[in-house]
Amino acid sequence: AQSVTQLDSQVPVFEEAPVELRCNYSSSVSVYLFWYVQYPNQGLQLLLKYLSGSTLVKGINGFEAEFNKSQTSFHLRKPSVHISDTAEYFCAVSLSGGYNKLIFGAGTRLAVHP
Amino acid sequence: DVKVTQSSRYLVKRTGEKVFLECVQDMDHENMFWYRQDPGLGLRLIYFSYDVKMKEKGDIPEGYSVSREKKERFSLILESASTNQTSMYLCASSPSDRGANTGELFFGEGSRLTVL
């Protein structure tokens, strides 16, 4: 069975500093990988996704993530964060091949301070 | 613009009341899902539906039921609300077409339910 581990429940960072939110997954088969963002009192929005091809994926708002198959990781990065990036971030995995069930990590709360 | 709409953003109910949470999507998606979100636990799947009148249990179905009478509408029902069902409830949808089916979900804005 698949599982997703987000290694940090909270990440505090100063504005304009770089940030990395870590995500590891376990699966014996090929997967699709996703990062979603949730701003306060809102639903989840897709930030970026890895389906196949280049292992470096670029998303909205300047975020990017790198798929590392050997380390089963999909860490999210941004070189310079803004106050508006304060939100909760969820990593998720689904099986490739058309089966449609998304497994979520517990979430990482990113707090950007001035 | 694609849209998943949840009828109530905030609800306050009393223990034992019957609660309906409604979700409508305008993307003609076959698949619809109900999750609950709790701090430190992420999103947990309650029920999902792959077609009209079809439903399958997710990871935490106890205390909940669902209804899907039309393709665009998926309702979550709490037959007798309890305080441990206080939570954020998120509805989502996705296409089932094999070419488009990557697992990506489209979410509503959530319904925050408080049971007193």
Coordinates of C-alpha atoms in Angstrom, one line a residue, chain A residues 47-104:
Chain A
L47 CA 0.5 23.7 -6.8
L48 CA 2.3 21.2 -9.1
K49 CA 2.4 17.6 -10.2
Y50 CA 4.8 15.0 -11.5
L51 CA 3.3 12.5 -14.0
S52 CA 6.3 11.5 -16.1
G53 CA 9.3 13.0 -17.9
S54 CA 11.6 15.6 -16.4
T55 CA 12.1 15.0 -12.7
L56 CA 12.2 18.8 -12.0
V57 CA 8.6 20.1 -12.0
K58 CA 7.7 23.8 -11.9
G59 CA 4.4 25.0 -10.4
I60 CA 2.6 28.1 -9.6
N61 CA 3.8 31.0 -7.4
G62 CA 7.5 30.2 -8.1
F63 CA 7.5 26.7 -6.4
E64 CA 9.2 23.7 -7.8
A65 CA 9.7 20.1 -6.8
E66 CA 12.1 17.4 -7.7
F67 CA 11.2 13.7 -8.1
N68 CA 13.9 11.4 -6.8
K69 CA 12.9 7.8 -7.5
S70 CA 15.9 6.2 -5.7
Q71 CA 15.2 8.2 -2.5
T72 CA 11.4 8.0 -3.0
S73 CA 11.2 11.7 -2.4
F74 CA 9.3 14.7 -3.8
H75 CA 10.6 17.7 -1.9
L76 CA 9.0 21.2 -2.6
R77 CA 11.3 24.2 -2.9
K78 CA 11.1 28.0 -3.3
P79 CA 14.2 30.2 -3.5
S80 CA 12.6 33.2 -1.9
V81 CA 9.3 33.1 0.0
H82 CA 6.8 35.9 0.6
I83 CA 4.4 36.5 3.4
S84 CA 1.6 35.4 1.1
D85 CA 3.1 31.9 1.0
T86 CA 2.0 31.3 4.5
A87 CA -0.3 28.3 4.2
E88 CA -0.5 24.6 4.7
Y89 CA 1.1 22.3 2.1
F90 CA 0.1 18.8 1.3
C91 CA 2.0 16.2 -0.6
A92 CA 0.0 13.4 -2.2
V93 CA 0.5 10.3 -4.3
S94 CA -1.6 8.2 -6.6
L95 CA -0.9 5.0 -8.6
S96 CA -0.1 5.5 -12.2
G97 CA -2.0 3.4 -14.7
G98 CA -5.4 5.0 -14.2
Y99 CA -6.4 4.0 -10.7
N100 CA -7.7 7.1 -9.2
K101 CA -7.2 7.4 -5.5
L102 CA -5.1 10.1 -3.9
I103 CA -3.2 9.4 -0.6
F104 CA -2.3 12.6 1.3

